[in-house]
PDB file of C-alpha atoms in Angstrom:
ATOM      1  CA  UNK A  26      99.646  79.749  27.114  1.00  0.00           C
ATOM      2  CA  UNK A  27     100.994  76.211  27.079  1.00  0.00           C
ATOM      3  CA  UNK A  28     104.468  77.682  27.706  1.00  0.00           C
ATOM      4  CA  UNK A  29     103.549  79.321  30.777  1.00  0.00           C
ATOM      5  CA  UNK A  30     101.733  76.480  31.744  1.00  0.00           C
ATOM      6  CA  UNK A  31     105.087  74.215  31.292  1.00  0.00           C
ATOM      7  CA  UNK A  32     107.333  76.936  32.654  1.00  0.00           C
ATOM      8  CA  UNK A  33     104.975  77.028  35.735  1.00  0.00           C
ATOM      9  CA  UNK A  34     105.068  73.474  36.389  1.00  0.00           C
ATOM     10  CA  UNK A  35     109.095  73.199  35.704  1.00  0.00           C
ATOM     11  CA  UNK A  36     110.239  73.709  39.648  1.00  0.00           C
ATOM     12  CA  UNK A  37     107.709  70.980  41.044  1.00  0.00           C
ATOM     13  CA  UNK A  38     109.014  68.672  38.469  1.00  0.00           C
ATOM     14  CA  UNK A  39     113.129  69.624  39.388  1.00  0.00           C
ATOM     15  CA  UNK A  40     111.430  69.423  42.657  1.00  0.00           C
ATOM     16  CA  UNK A  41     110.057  65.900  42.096  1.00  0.00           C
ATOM     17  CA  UNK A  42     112.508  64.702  40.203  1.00  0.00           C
ATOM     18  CA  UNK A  43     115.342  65.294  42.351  1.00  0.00           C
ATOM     19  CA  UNK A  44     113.784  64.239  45.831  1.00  0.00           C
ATOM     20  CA  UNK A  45     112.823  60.737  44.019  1.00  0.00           C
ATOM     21  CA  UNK A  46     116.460  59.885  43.030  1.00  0.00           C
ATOM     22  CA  UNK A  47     117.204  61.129  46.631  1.00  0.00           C
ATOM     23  CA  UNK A  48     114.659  59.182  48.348  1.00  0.00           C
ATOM     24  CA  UNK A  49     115.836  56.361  46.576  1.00  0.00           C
ATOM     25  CA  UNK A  50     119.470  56.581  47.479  1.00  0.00           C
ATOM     26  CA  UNK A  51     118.100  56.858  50.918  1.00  0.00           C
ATOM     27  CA  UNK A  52     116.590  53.384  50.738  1.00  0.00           C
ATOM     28  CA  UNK A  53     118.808  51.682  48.906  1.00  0.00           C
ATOM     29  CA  UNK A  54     119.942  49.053  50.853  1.00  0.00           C
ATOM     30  CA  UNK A  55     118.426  50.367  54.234  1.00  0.00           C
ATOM     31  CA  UNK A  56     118.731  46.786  55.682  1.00  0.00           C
ATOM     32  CA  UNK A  57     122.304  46.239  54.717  1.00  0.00           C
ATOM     33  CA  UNK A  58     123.695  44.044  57.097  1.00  0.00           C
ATOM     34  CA  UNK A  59     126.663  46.302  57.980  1.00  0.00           C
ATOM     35  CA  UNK A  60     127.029  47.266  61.600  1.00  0.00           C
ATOM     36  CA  UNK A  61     129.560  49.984  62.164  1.00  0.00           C
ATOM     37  CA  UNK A  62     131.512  49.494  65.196  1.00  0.00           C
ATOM     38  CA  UNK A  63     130.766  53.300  66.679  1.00  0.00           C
ATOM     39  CA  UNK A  64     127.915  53.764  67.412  1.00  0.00           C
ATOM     40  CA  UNK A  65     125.323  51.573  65.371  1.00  0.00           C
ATOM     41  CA  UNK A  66     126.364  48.258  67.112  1.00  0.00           C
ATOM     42  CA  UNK A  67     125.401  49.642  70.653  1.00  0.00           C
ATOM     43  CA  UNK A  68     122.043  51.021  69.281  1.00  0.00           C
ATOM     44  CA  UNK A  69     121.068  48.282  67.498  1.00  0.00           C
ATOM     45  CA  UNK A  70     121.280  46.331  71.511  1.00  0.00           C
ATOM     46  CA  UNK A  71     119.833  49.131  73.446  1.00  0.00           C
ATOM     47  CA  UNK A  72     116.689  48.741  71.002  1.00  0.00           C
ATOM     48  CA  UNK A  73     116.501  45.066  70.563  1.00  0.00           C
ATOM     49  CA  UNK A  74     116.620  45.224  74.671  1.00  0.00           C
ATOM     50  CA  UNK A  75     113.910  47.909  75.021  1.00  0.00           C
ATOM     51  CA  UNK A  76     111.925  46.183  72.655  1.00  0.00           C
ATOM     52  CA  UNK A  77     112.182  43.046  74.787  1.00  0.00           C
ATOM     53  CA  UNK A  78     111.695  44.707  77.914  1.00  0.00           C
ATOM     54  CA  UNK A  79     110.658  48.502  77.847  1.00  0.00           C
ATOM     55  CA  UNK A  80     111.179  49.421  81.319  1.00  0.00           C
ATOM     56  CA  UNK A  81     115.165  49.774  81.292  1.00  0.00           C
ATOM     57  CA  UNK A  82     117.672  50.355  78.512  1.00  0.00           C
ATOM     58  CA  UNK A  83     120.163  47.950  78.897  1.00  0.00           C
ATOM     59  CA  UNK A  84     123.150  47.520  76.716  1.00  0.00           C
ATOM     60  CA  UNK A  85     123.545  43.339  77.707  1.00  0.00           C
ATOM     61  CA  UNK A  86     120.153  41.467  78.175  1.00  0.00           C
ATOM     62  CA  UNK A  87     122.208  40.459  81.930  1.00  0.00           C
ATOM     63  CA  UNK A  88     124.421  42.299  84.133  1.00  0.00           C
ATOM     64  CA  UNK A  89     127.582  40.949  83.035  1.00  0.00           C
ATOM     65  CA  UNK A  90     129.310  43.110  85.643  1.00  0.00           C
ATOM     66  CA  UNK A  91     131.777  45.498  83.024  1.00  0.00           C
ATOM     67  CA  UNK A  92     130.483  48.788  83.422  1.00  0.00           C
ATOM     68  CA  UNK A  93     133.794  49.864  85.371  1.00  0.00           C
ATOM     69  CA  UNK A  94     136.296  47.614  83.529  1.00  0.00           C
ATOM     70  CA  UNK A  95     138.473  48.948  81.080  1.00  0.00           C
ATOM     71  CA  UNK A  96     137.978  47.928  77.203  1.00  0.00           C
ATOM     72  CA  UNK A  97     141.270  48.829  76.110  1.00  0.00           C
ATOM     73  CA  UNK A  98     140.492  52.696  75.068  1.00  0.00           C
ATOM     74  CA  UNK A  99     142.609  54.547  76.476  1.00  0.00           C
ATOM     75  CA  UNK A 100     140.463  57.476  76.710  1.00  0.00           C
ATOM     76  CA  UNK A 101     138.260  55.601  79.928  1.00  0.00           C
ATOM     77  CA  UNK A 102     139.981  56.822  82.593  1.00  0.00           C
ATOM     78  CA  UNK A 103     139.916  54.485  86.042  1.00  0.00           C
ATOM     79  CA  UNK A 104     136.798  54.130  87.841  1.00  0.00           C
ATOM     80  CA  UNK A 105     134.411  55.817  85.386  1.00  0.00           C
ATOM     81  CA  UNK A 106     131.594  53.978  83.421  1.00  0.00           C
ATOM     82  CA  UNK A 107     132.103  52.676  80.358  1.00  0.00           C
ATOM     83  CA  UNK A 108     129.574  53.531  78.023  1.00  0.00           C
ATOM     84  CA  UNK A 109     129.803  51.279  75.536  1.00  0.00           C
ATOM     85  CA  UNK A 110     129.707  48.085  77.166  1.00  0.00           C
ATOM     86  CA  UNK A 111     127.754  48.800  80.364  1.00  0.00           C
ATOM     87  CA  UNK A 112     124.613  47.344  81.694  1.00  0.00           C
ATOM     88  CA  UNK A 113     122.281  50.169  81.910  1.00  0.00           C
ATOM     89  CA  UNK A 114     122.811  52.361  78.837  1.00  0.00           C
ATOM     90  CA  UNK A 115     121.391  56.067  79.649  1.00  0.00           C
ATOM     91  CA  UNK A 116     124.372  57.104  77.436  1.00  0.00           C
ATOM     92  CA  UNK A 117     122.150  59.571  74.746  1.00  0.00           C
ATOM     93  CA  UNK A 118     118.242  60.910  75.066  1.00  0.00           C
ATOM     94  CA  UNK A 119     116.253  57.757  75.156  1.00  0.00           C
ATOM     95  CA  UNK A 120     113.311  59.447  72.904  1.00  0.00           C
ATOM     96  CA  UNK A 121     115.006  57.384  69.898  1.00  0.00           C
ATOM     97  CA  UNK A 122     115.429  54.374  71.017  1.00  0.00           C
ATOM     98  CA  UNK A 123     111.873  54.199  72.251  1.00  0.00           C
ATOM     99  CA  UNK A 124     110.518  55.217  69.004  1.00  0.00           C
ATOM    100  CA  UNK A 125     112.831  52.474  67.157  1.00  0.00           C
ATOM    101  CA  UNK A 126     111.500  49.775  69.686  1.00  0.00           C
ATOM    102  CA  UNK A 127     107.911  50.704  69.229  1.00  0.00           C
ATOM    103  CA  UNK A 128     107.811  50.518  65.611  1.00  0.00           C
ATOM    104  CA  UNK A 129     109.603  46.946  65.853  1.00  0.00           C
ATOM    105  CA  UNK A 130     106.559  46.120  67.288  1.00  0.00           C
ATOM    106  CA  UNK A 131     104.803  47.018  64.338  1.00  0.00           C
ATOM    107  CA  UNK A 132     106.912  46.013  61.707  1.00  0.00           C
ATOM    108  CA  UNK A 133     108.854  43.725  63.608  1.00  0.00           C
ATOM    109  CA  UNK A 134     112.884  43.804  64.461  1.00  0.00           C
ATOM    110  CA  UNK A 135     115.024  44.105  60.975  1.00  0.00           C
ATOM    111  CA  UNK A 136     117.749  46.195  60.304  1.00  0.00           C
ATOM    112  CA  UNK A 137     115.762  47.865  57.363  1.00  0.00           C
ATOM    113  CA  UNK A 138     113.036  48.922  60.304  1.00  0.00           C
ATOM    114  CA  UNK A 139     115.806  50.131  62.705  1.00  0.00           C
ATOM    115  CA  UNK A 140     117.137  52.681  60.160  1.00  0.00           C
ATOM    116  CA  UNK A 141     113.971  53.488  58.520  1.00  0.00           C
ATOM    117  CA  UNK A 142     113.175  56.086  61.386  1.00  0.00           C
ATOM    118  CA  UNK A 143     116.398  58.292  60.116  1.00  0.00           C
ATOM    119  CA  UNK A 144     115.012  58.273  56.530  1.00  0.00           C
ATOM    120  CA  UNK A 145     111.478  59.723  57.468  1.00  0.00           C
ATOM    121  CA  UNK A 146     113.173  62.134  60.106  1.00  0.00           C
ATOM    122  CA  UNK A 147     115.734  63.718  57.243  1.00  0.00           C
ATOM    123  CA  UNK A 148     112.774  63.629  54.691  1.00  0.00           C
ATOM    124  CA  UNK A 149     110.914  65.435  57.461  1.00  0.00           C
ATOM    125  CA  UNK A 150     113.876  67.985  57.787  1.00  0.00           C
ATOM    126  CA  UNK A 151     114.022  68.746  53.521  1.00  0.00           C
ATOM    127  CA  UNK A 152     110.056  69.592  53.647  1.00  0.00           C
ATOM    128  CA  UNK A 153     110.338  71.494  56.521  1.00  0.00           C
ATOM    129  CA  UNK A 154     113.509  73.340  54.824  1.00  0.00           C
ATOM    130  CA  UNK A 155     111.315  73.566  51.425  1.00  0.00           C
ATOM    131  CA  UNK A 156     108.197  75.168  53.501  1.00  0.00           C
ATOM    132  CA  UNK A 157     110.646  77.478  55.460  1.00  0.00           C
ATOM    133  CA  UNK A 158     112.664  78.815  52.319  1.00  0.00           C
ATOM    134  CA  UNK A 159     109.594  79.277  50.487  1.00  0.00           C
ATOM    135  CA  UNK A 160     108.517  81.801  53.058  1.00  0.00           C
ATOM    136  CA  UNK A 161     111.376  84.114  51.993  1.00  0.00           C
ATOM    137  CA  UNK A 162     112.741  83.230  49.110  1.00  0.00           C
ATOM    138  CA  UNK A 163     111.788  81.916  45.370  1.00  0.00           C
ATOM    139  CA  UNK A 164     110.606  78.578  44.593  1.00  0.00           C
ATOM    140  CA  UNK A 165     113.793  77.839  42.450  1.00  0.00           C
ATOM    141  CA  UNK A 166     115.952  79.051  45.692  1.00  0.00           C
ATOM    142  CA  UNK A 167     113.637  76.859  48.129  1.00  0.00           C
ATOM    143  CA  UNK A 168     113.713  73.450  45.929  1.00  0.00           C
ATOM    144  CA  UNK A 169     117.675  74.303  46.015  1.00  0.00           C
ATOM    145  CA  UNK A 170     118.169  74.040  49.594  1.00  0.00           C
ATOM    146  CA  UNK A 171     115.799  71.102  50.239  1.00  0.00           C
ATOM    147  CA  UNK A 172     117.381  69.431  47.982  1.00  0.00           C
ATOM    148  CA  UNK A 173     121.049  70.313  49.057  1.00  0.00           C
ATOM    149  CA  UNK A 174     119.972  68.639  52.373  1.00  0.00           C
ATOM    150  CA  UNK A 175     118.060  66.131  50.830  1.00  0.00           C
ATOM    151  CA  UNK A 176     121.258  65.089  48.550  1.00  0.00           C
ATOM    152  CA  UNK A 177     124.250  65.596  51.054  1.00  0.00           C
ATOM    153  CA  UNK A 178     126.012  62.336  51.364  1.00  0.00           C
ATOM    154  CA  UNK A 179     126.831  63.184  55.423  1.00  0.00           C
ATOM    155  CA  UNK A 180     122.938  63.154  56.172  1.00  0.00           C
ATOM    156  CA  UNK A 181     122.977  59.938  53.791  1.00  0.00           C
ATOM    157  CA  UNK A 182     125.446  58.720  55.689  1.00  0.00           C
ATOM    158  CA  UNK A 183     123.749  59.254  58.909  1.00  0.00           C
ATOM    159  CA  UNK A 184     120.586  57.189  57.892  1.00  0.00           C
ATOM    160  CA  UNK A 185     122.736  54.463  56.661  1.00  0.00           C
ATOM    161  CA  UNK A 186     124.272  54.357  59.883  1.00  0.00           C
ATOM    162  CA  UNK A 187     127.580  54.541  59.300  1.00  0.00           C
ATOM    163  CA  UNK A 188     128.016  57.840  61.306  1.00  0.00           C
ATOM    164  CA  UNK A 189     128.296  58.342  64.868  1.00  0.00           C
ATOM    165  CA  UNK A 190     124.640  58.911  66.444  1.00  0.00           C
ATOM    166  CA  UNK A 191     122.579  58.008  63.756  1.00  0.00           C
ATOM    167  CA  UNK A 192     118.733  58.563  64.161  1.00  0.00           C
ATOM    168  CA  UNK A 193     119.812  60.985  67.720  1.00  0.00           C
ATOM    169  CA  UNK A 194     121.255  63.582  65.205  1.00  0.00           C
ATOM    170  CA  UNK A 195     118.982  63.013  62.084  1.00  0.00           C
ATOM    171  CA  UNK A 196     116.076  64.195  64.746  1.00  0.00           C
ATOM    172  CA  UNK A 197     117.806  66.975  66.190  1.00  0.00           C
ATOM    173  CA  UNK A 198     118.350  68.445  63.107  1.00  0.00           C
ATOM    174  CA  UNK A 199     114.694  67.731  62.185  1.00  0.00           C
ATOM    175  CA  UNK A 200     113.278  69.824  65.213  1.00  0.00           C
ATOM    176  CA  UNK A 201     116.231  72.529  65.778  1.00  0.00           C
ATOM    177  CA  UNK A 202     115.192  73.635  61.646  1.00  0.00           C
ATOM    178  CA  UNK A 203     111.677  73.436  63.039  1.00  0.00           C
ATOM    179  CA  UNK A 204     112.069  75.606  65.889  1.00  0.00           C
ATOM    180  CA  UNK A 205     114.740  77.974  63.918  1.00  0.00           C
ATOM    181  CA  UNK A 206     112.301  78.057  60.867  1.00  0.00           C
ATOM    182  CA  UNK A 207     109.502  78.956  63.176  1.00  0.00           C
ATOM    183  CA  UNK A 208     111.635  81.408  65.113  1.00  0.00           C
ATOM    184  CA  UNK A 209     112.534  83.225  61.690  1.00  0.00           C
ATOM    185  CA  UNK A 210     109.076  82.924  60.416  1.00  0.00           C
ATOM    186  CA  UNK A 211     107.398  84.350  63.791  1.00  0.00           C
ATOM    187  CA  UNK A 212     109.725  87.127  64.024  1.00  0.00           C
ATOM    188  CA  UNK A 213     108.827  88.141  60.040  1.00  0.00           C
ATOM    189  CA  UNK A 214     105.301  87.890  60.537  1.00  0.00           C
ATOM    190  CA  UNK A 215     105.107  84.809  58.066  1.00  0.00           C
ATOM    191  CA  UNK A 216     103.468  82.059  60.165  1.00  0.00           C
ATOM    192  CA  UNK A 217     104.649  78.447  58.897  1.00  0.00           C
ATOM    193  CA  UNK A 218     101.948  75.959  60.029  1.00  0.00           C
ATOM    194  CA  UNK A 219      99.881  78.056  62.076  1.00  0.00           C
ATOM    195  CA  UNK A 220      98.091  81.655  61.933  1.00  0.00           C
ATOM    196  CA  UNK A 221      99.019  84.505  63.850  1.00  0.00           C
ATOM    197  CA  UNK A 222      97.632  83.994  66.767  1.00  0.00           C
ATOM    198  CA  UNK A 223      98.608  80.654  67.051  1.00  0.00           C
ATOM    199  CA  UNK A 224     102.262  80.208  65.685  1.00  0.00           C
ATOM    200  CA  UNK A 225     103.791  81.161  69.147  1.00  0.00           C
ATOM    201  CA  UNK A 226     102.712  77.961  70.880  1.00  0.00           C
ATOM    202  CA  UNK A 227     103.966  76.289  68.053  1.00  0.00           C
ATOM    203  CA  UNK A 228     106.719  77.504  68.396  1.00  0.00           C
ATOM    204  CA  UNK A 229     106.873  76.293  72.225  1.00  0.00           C
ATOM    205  CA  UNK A 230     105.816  72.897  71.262  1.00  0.00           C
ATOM    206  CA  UNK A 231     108.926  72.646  68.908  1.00  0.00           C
ATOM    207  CA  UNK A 232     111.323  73.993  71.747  1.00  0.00           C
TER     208      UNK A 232
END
């Protein structure tokens, strides 16, 4: 009896065990004062500047008139705008930035609070890849994949900010496994979050 009891309890305890070492390699040094040069240093503007003044996304606080000038990549070709050192910055899908800026208002503006966002968002994306696996496969096979994502040193990486995009990717992978995983589960008959009836809207809400 006890053994089954132990053997039952063995995958939420790989399952535990392995997404606390993960979450804290996540947060290790979230605040690091690091900036990488492409993209994190333009980000880390855009949201300080929406955070001072939410109505436009501005690169410079002021118009310093260099959104045509060259930079010294060669890859700008004449007369186009520069996107990483021009005045308004609708360069990427604000949705983001916005979400960074209003939780500096909570927490107030720290590196550690600018990256935090990419941490929940990939923690999001191993649940939602537990929940979905689980749906056709074995627990053992399920904890495996979340915690392949959960582990993978690109999507650590990412949060740390030392990738290009940062928190933009981190969240698109978060909702294109939601709407795949709902897509897969709908078409099975295996409703994720919702019943039967309901699991097609959610599915439109993720899309």
């Amino acid at each position: 009896m006890g053994n089954k009891a132990s053997n039952g309890l063995s995958p939420y305890i790989v399952l535990a065990s392995g997404l606390s070492i993960c979450v804290f390699l996540l947060f290790h040094h979230l605040g690091h004062d690091y900036i990488t040069q492409w993209d994190e240093i333009v980000h880390v503007n855009v949201v300080h500047n929406l955070y001072v003044d939410c109505c436009d996304p501005k690169l410079h606080s002021i118009d310093l008139g260099t959104d045509f000038e060259g930079t010294g990549d060669g890859s700008f070709k004449a007369g186009n705008v520069v996107w990483n050192n021009c005045y308004i910055w609708l360069h990427k899908p604000l949705l983001p930035f916005y979400l960074r800026a209003a939780i500096y208002h909570t927490f107030g503006e720290s590196l550690f609070v600018f990256r935090l966002p990419s941490a929940f968002f990939a923690l999001l994306t191993t649940v939602s890849l537990l929940l979905i696996a689980r749906k056709f496969s074995c627990i053992w096979v399920s904890i495996g994949v979340a915690l392949l994502f959960a582990s993978d040193r690109y999507v650590f990486e990412l949060v740390q900010g030392r990738q290009f995009s940062d928190l933009s990717d981190v969240m698109n992978v978060f909702f294109l496994t939601m709407v795949l995983g709902l897509t897969l589960v709908t078409a099975a008959g295996r409703p994720l979050f919702f019943t039967d009836r309901e699991s097609s809207v959610g599915y439109c809400v993720a899309s």
